[in-house]
Coordinates of C-alpha atoms in Angstrom, one line a residue:
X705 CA 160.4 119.3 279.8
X706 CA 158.7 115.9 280.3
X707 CA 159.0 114.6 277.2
X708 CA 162.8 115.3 277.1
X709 CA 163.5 113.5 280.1
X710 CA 161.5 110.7 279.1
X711 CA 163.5 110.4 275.5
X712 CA 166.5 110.7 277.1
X713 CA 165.5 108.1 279.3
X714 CA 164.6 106.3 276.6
X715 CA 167.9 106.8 274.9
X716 CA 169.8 105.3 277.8
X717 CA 167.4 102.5 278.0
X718 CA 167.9 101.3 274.5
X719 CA 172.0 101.3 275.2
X720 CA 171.1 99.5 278.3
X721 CA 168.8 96.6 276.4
X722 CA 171.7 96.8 272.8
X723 CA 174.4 95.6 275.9
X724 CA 172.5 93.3 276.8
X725 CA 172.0 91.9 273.4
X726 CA 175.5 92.0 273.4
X727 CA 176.4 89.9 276.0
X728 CA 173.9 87.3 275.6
X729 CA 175.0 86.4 272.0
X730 CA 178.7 86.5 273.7
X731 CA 179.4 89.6 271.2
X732 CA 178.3 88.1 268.5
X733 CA 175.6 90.8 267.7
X734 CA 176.9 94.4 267.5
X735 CA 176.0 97.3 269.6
X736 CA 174.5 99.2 266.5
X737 CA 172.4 96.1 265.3
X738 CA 170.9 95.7 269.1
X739 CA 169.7 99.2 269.3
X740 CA 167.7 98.5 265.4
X741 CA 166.4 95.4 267.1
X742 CA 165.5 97.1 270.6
X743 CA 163.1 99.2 268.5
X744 CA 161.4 96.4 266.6
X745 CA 161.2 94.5 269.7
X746 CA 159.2 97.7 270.7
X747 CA 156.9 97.9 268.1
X748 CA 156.3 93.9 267.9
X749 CA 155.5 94.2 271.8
X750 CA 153.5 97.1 271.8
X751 CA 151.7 95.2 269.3
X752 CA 150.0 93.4 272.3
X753 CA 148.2 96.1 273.0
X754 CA 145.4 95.4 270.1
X755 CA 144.0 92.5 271.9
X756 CA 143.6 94.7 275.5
X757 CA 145.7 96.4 277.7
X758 CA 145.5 93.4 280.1
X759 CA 147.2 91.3 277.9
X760 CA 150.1 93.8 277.9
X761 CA 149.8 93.9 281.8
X762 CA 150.4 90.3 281.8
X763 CA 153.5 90.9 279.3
X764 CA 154.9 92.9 282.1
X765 CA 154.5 90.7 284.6
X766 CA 156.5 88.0 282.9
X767 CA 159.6 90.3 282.6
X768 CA 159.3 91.7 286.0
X769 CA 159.3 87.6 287.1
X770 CA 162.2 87.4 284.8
X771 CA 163.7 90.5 286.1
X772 CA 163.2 88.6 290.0
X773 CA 164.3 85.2 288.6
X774 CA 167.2 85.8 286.9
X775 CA 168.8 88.4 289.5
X776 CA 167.6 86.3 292.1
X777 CA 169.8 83.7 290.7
X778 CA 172.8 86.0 291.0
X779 CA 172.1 86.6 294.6
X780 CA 172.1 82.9 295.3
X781 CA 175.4 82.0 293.6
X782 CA 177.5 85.3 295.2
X783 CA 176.0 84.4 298.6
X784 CA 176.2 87.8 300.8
X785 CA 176.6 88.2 304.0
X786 CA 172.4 88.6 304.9
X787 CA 172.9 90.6 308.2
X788 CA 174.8 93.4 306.4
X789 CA 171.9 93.4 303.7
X790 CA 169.5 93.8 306.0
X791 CA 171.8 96.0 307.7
X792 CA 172.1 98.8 304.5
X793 CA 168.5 98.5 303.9
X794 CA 167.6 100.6 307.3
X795 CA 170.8 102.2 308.1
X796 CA 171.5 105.1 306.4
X797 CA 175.3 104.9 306.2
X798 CA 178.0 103.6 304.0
X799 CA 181.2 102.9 305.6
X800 CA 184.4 103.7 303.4
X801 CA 182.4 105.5 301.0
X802 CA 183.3 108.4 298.9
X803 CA 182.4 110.7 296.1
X804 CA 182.6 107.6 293.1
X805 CA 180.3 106.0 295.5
X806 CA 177.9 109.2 296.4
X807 CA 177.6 109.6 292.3
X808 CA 176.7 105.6 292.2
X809 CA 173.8 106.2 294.6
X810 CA 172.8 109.7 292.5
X811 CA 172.7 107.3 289.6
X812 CA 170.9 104.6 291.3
X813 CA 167.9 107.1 291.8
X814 CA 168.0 108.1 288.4
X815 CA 167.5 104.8 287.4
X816 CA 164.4 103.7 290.0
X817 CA 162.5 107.0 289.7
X818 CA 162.1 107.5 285.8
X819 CA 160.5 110.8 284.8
X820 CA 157.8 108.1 283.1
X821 CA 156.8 106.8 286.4
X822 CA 156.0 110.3 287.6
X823 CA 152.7 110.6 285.0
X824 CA 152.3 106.9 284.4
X825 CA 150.9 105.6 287.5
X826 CA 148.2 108.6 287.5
X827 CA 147.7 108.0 283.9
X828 CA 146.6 104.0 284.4
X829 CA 144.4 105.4 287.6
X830 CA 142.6 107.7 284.9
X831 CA 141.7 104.9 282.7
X832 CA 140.3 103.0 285.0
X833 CA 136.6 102.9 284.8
X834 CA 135.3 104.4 288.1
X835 CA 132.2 106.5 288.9
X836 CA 133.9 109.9 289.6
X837 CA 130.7 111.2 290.9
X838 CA 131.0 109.3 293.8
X839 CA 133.6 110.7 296.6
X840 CA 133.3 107.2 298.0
X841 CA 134.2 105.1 294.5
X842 CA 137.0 107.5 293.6
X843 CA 138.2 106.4 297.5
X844 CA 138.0 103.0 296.9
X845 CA 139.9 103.2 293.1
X846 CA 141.9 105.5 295.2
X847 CA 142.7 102.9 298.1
X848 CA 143.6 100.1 295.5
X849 CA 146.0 102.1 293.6
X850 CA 147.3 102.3 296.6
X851 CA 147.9 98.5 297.1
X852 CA 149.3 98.2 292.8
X853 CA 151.5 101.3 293.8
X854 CA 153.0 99.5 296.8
X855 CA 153.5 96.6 295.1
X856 CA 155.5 97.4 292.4
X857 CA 157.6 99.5 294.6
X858 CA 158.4 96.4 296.4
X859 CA 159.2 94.7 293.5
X860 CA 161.2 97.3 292.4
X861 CA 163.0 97.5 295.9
X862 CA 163.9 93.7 295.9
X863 CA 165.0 93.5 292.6
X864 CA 167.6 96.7 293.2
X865 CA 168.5 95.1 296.6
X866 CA 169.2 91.9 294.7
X867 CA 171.4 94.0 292.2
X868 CA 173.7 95.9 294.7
X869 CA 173.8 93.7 297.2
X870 CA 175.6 91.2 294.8
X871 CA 177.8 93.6 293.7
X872 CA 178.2 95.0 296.8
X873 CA 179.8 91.6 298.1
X874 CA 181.7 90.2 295.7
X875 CA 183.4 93.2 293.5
X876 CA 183.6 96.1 296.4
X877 CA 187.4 96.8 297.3
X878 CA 188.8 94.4 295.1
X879 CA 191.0 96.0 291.8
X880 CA 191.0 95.7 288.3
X881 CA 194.4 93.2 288.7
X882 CA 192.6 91.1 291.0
X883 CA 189.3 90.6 288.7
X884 CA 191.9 90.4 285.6
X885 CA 193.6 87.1 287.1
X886 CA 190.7 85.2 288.0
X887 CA 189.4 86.0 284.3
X888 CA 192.4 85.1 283.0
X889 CA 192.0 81.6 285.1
X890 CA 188.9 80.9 282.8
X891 CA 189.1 80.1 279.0
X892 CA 185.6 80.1 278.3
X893 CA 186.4 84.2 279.5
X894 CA 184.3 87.0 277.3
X895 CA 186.5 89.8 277.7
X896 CA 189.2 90.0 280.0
X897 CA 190.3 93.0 278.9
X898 CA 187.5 94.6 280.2
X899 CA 189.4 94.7 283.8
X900 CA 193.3 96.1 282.7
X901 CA 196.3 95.1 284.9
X902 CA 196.6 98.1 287.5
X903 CA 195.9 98.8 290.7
X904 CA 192.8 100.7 290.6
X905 CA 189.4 99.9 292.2
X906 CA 187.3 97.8 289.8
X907 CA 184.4 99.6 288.5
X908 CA 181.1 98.3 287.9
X909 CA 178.4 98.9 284.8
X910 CA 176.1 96.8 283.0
X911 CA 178.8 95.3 280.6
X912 CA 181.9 95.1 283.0
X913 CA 179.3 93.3 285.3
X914 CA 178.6 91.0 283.5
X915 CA 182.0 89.9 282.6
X916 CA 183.1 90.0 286.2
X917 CA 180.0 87.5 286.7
X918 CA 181.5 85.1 283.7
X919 CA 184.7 85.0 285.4
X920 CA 183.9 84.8 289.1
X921 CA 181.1 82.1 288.3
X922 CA 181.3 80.7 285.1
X923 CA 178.9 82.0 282.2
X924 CA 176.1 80.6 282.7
X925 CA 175.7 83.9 285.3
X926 CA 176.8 86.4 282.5
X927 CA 173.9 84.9 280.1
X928 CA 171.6 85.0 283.1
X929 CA 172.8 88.9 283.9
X930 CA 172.3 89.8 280.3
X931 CA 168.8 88.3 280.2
X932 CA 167.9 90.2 283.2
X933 CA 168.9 93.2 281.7
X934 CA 167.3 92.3 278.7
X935 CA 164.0 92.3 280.6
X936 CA 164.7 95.3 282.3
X937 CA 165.8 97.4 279.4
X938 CA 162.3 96.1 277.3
X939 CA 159.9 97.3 280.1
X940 CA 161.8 100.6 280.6
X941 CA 161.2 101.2 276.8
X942 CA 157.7 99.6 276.4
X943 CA 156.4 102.0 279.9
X944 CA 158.2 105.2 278.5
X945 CA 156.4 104.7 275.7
X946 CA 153.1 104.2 277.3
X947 CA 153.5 107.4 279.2
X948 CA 154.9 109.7 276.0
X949 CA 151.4 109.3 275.0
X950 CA 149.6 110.1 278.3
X951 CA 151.7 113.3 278.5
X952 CA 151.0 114.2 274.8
X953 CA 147.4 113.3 275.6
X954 CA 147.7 115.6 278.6
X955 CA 149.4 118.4 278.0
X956 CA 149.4 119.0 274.2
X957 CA 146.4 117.6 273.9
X958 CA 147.2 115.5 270.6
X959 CA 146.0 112.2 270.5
X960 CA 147.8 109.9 268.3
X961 CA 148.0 106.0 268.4
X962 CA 150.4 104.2 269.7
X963 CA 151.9 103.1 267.2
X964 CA 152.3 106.5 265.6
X965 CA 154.0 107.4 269.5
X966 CA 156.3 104.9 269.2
X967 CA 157.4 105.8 265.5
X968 CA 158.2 109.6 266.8
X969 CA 159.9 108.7 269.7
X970 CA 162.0 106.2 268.3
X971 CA 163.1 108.0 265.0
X972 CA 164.5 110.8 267.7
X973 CA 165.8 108.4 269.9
X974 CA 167.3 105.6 267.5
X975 CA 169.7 108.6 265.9
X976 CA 171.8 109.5 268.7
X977 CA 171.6 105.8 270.1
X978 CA 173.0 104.5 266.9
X979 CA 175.7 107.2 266.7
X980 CA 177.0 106.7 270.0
X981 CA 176.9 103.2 269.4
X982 CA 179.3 103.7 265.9
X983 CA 181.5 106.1 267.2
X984 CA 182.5 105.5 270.9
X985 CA 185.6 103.6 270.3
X986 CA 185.0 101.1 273.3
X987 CA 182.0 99.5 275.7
X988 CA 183.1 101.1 278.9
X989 CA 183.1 104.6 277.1
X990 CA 179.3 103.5 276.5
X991 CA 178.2 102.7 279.4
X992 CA 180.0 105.0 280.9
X993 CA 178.1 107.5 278.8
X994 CA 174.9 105.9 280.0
X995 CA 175.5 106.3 283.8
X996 CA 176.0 110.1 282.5
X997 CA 172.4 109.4 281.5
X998 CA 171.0 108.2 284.7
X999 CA 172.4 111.2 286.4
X1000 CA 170.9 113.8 283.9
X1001 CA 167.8 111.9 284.5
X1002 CA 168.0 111.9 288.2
X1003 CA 168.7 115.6 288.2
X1004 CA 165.3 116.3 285.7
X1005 CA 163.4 114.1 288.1
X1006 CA 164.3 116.2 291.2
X1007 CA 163.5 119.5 289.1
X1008 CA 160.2 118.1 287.8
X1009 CA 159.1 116.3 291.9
X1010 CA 159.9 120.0 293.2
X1011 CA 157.8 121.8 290.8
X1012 CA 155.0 119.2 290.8
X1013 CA 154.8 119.2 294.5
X1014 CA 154.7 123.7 294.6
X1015 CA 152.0 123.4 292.3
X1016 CA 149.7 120.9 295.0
X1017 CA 151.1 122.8 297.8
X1018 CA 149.7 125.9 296.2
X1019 CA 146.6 124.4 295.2
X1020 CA 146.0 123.3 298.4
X1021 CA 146.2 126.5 300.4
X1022 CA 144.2 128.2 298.3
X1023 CA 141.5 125.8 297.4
X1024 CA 141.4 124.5 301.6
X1025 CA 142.7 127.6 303.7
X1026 CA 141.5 130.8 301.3
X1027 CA 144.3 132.8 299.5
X1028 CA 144.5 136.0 302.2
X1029 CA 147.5 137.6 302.9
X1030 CA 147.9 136.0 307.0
X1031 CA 147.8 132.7 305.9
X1032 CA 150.7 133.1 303.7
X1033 CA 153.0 134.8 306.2
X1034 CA 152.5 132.1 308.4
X1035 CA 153.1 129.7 306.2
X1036 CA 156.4 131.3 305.0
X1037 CA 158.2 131.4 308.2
X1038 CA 158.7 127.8 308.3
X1039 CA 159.0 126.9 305.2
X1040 CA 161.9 129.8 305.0
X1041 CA 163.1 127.8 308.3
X1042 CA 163.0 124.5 306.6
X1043 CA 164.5 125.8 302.9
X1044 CA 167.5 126.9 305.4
X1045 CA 168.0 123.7 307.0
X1046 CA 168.1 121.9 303.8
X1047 CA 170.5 124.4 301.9
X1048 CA 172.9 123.6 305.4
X1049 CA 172.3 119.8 304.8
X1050 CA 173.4 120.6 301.3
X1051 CA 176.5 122.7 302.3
X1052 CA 177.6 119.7 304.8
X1053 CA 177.2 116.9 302.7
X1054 CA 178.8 118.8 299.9
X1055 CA 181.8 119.7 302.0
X1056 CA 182.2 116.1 303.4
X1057 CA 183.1 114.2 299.6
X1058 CA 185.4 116.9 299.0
X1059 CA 183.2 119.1 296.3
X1060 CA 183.2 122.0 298.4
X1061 CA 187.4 123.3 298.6
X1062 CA 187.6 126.5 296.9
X1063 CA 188.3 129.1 299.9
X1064 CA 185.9 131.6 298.7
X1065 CA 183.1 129.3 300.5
X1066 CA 185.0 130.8 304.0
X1067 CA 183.5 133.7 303.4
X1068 CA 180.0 132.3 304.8
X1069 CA 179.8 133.2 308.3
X1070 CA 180.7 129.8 310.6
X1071 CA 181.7 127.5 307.4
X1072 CA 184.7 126.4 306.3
X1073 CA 184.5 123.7 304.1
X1074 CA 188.7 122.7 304.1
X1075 CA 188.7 122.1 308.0
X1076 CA 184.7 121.3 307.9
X1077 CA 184.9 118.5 311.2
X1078 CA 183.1 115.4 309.8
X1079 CA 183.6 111.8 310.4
X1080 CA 183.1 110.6 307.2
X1081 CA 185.3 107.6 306.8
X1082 CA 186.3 108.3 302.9
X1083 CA 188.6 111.5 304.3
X1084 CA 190.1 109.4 306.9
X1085 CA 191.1 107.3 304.6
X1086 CA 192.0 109.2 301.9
X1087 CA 195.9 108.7 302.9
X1088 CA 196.0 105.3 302.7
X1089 CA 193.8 105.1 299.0
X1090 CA 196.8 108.1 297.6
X1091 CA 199.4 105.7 299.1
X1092 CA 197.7 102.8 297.6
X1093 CA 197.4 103.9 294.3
X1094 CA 201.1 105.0 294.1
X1095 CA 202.4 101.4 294.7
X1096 CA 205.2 100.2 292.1
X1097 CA 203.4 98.4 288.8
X1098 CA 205.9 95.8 289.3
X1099 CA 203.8 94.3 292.2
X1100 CA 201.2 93.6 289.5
X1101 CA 203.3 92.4 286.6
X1102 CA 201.8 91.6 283.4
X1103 CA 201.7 87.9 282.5
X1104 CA 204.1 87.5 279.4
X1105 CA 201.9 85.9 276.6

C-alpha cells in the first residue's frame, strides 16, 4: 500500500516539476519533453549519492534555500496584510469559506504530509551510526532527530505560509474577468487565456499561478514561481525515491541499488505521466488532474497514520500494561467515547459545506443535516454567490480584437 501512494505521489510530482519546466522556458519546452527530463534530472541527481550521502544532504539544502528564496520573493512583491497572516496561522477559521475551499485545505495536506515522509525520517534515524546497546545513546540520537525533525517542519511551515499567504492576498475574491484584464494590460503576457472572460471566482494551480503572477507583477515573478516549483518538484521526486528503497528494504526485504530503484519506479511512473501529458487536451485539465492527486494522496496518508498508530497503541498495551482481559475493557470505554465524538465532528462538519443533504441522514436520532444550525459564513452567503453568478455577461463584455 506504501509503495502505491508513494508512486502516485511520484506521478503527481513529476506533472508538478514538467509545469514548471514549462513555465520557465515561457512554453517553449513541452509538457511531455519535461516529464523525460524530470526523470534524467533524477538519475543525474541521485547520482550524488556515490560520493556520500552528505553530499546529497547538502543538495537538498540548496533547493530547500531556493524553495525559501524564490517564494520569499513572491511574498515580498504581493505585500499581505502581516496581522491577518499571523492571524490564520493560530486561528482556526476561515471566514467566507466553503467547500472549493475545504477541498483546497484537504489538498494542502496531501501535499505537506507525503506517504514518503512517513518511513523516511525513521529510515535516515536507522542509518545513523549509534550504539543501540546503550538506552542512553539511542536517547541522545533520539533527542537530535528530534531537533532535524523540527526543523524541517519549520521550513516546510514557512515555505507553505509563504505560498498561501500570497495567494491568499492578491487572487482571493477576485474573478477570472478581473485577472483577464490586467493580463490583457501586459504584452509581455504568457497566457491570458488561462483566466476566460466570465464571472467566476479565479482559481488557483501551479500553472494558472504562475500566470496570474506574470500579469499582476511582471515576469520576472512567473520565472521565479516556476523555479521554485522547480525545486520543489526535484526534492519531492529525489526523497520519494530515497524512501521506495527503505520500504523495499523494509518490508520485502529486497535490496537493490539506487539506481536500479529509480529505473523501476520511474518506468511505472513515466507511462501514465507521459500519457496524461499527450492526451489531456489543456494545462488546467492537468493540473487539475494533479490536485485529484494530492487528494488521493491525502486520503492514503490518513488510512496509512491510522493504521500505523493501532499498531503502537497495540504494541504498547501489551508490551507495558500485560494483555489481560480488564485492561482492555477499560481501555475501550473511552476510546468508544472518543471514536463517537469524532464520527459527530465528522457529521457537523460534513453537514456545514453542504455534503450532507440527502433526507435519509434524518433518520439519525437529533440530526438533521438540511436545517443543521451552524454559523458557517459560506451558507450565509450562499444567496448573494447564486445571485452573483447569474449577473448578465454583458457587464463583462469581451474586448473586440
Amino acid at each position: 500500500m506504501i509503495e502505491i501512494a508513494i508512486i502516485g505521489s511520484d506521478m503527481q510530482e513529476v506533472i508538478g516539476t514538467s509545469i514548471a519546466i514549462y513555465l520557465v522556458t515561457g512554453g517553449w519546452i513541452p509538457l511531455y519533453i519535461g516529464v523525460l527530463i524530470t526523470v534524467l534530472e533524477t538519475f543525474l541527481f541521485l547520482f550524488l549519492d556515490t560520493y556520500g550521502f552528505r553530499k546529497l544532504e547538502v543538495f537538498f539544502v540548496i533547493l530547500i534555500a531556493i524553495m525559501g528564496a524564490t517564494f520569499g520573493y513572491e511574498y515580498v512583491i504581493v505585500k499581505p496584510d502581516q496581522l491577518s497572516v499571523l492571524k490564520g496561522m493560530f486561528l482556526p477559521w476561515c471566514e467566507g469559506c466553503g467547500r472549493d475551499q475545504f477541498m483546497l485545505a484537504v489538498s494542502i495536506v496531501g501535499a505537506v504530509i507525503m506517504p514518503h515522509n512517513l518511513y523516511l525520517h525513521s529510515a535516515l534515524v536507522k542509518s545513523r551510526e549509534v550504539d543501540r546497546k546503550r538506552k542512553a545513546s539511542i536517547q541522545e540520537a533520539s533527542f537530535y532527530f528530534f531537533i532535524e525533525s523540527g526543523v524541517a517542519l519549520l521550513c516546510s511551515f514557512i515555505i507553505n505560509v509563504l505560498v498561501v499567504a500570497v495567494f491568499a492576498h492578491g487572487l482571493y475574491s477576485k474573478t477570472n474577468y478581473q485577472v483577464r484584464v490586467n493580463c490583457d494590460a501586459r504584452k509581455d503576457s504568457m497566457d491570458a487565456t488561462a483566466f476566460p472572460y466570465d464571472n467566476e471566482t479565479a482559481k488557483s494551480d501551479l500553472y494558472k499561478g504562475g500566470i496570474f503572477l506574470g500579469c499582476e507583477f511582471g515576469l520576472v515573478s512567473l520565472y521565479v514561481w516556476g523555479v521554485g516549483i522547480w525545486a520543489a518538484g526535484q526534492s519531492s521526486t529525489m526523497t520519494g525515491t530515497y524512501t521506495g528503497q527503505f520500504v523495499m528494504e523494509g518490508f520485502l526485504q529486497i535490496r537493490w541499488s539506487r539506481w536500479k530503484r529509480v529505473l523501476v519506479t520511474r518506468s511505472i511512473t513515466i507511462v501514465p505521466a507521459l500519457l496524461l501529458a499527450l492526451r489531456i487536451n489543456s494545462m488546467h485539465d492537468l493540473t487539475g488532474m494533479n490536485d485529484l492527486f494530492f487528494q488521493i494522496s491525502a486520503l492514503l496518508v490518513s488510512c496509512i497514520v491510522i493504521f500505523i498508530n493501532l499498531y503502537f497503541f497495540a504494541d504498547y498495551i501489551t508490551g507495558e500494561l500485560g494483555n489481560t482481559w480488564y485492561i482492555w475493557i477499560v481501555l475501550l470505554i473511552p476510546s468508544l467515547a472518543y471514536l463517537i465524538f469524532v464520527c459527530y465532528l465528522l457529521f457537523v462538519c460534513l453537514a456545514a459545506i453542504g455534503v450532507l443533504t440527502s433526507p435519509k441522514w434524518k433518520k439519525i436520532p437529533g440530526f438533521d443535516p438540511i436545517h443543521f444550525n451552524t454559523d458557517a459564513p459560506w451558507l450565509s452567503e450562499e444567496q448573494g454567490i447564486v445571485a452573483k453568478k447569474r449577473i448578465d455577461n454583458d457587464r463583462y463584455p469581451q474586448p473586440i480584437i
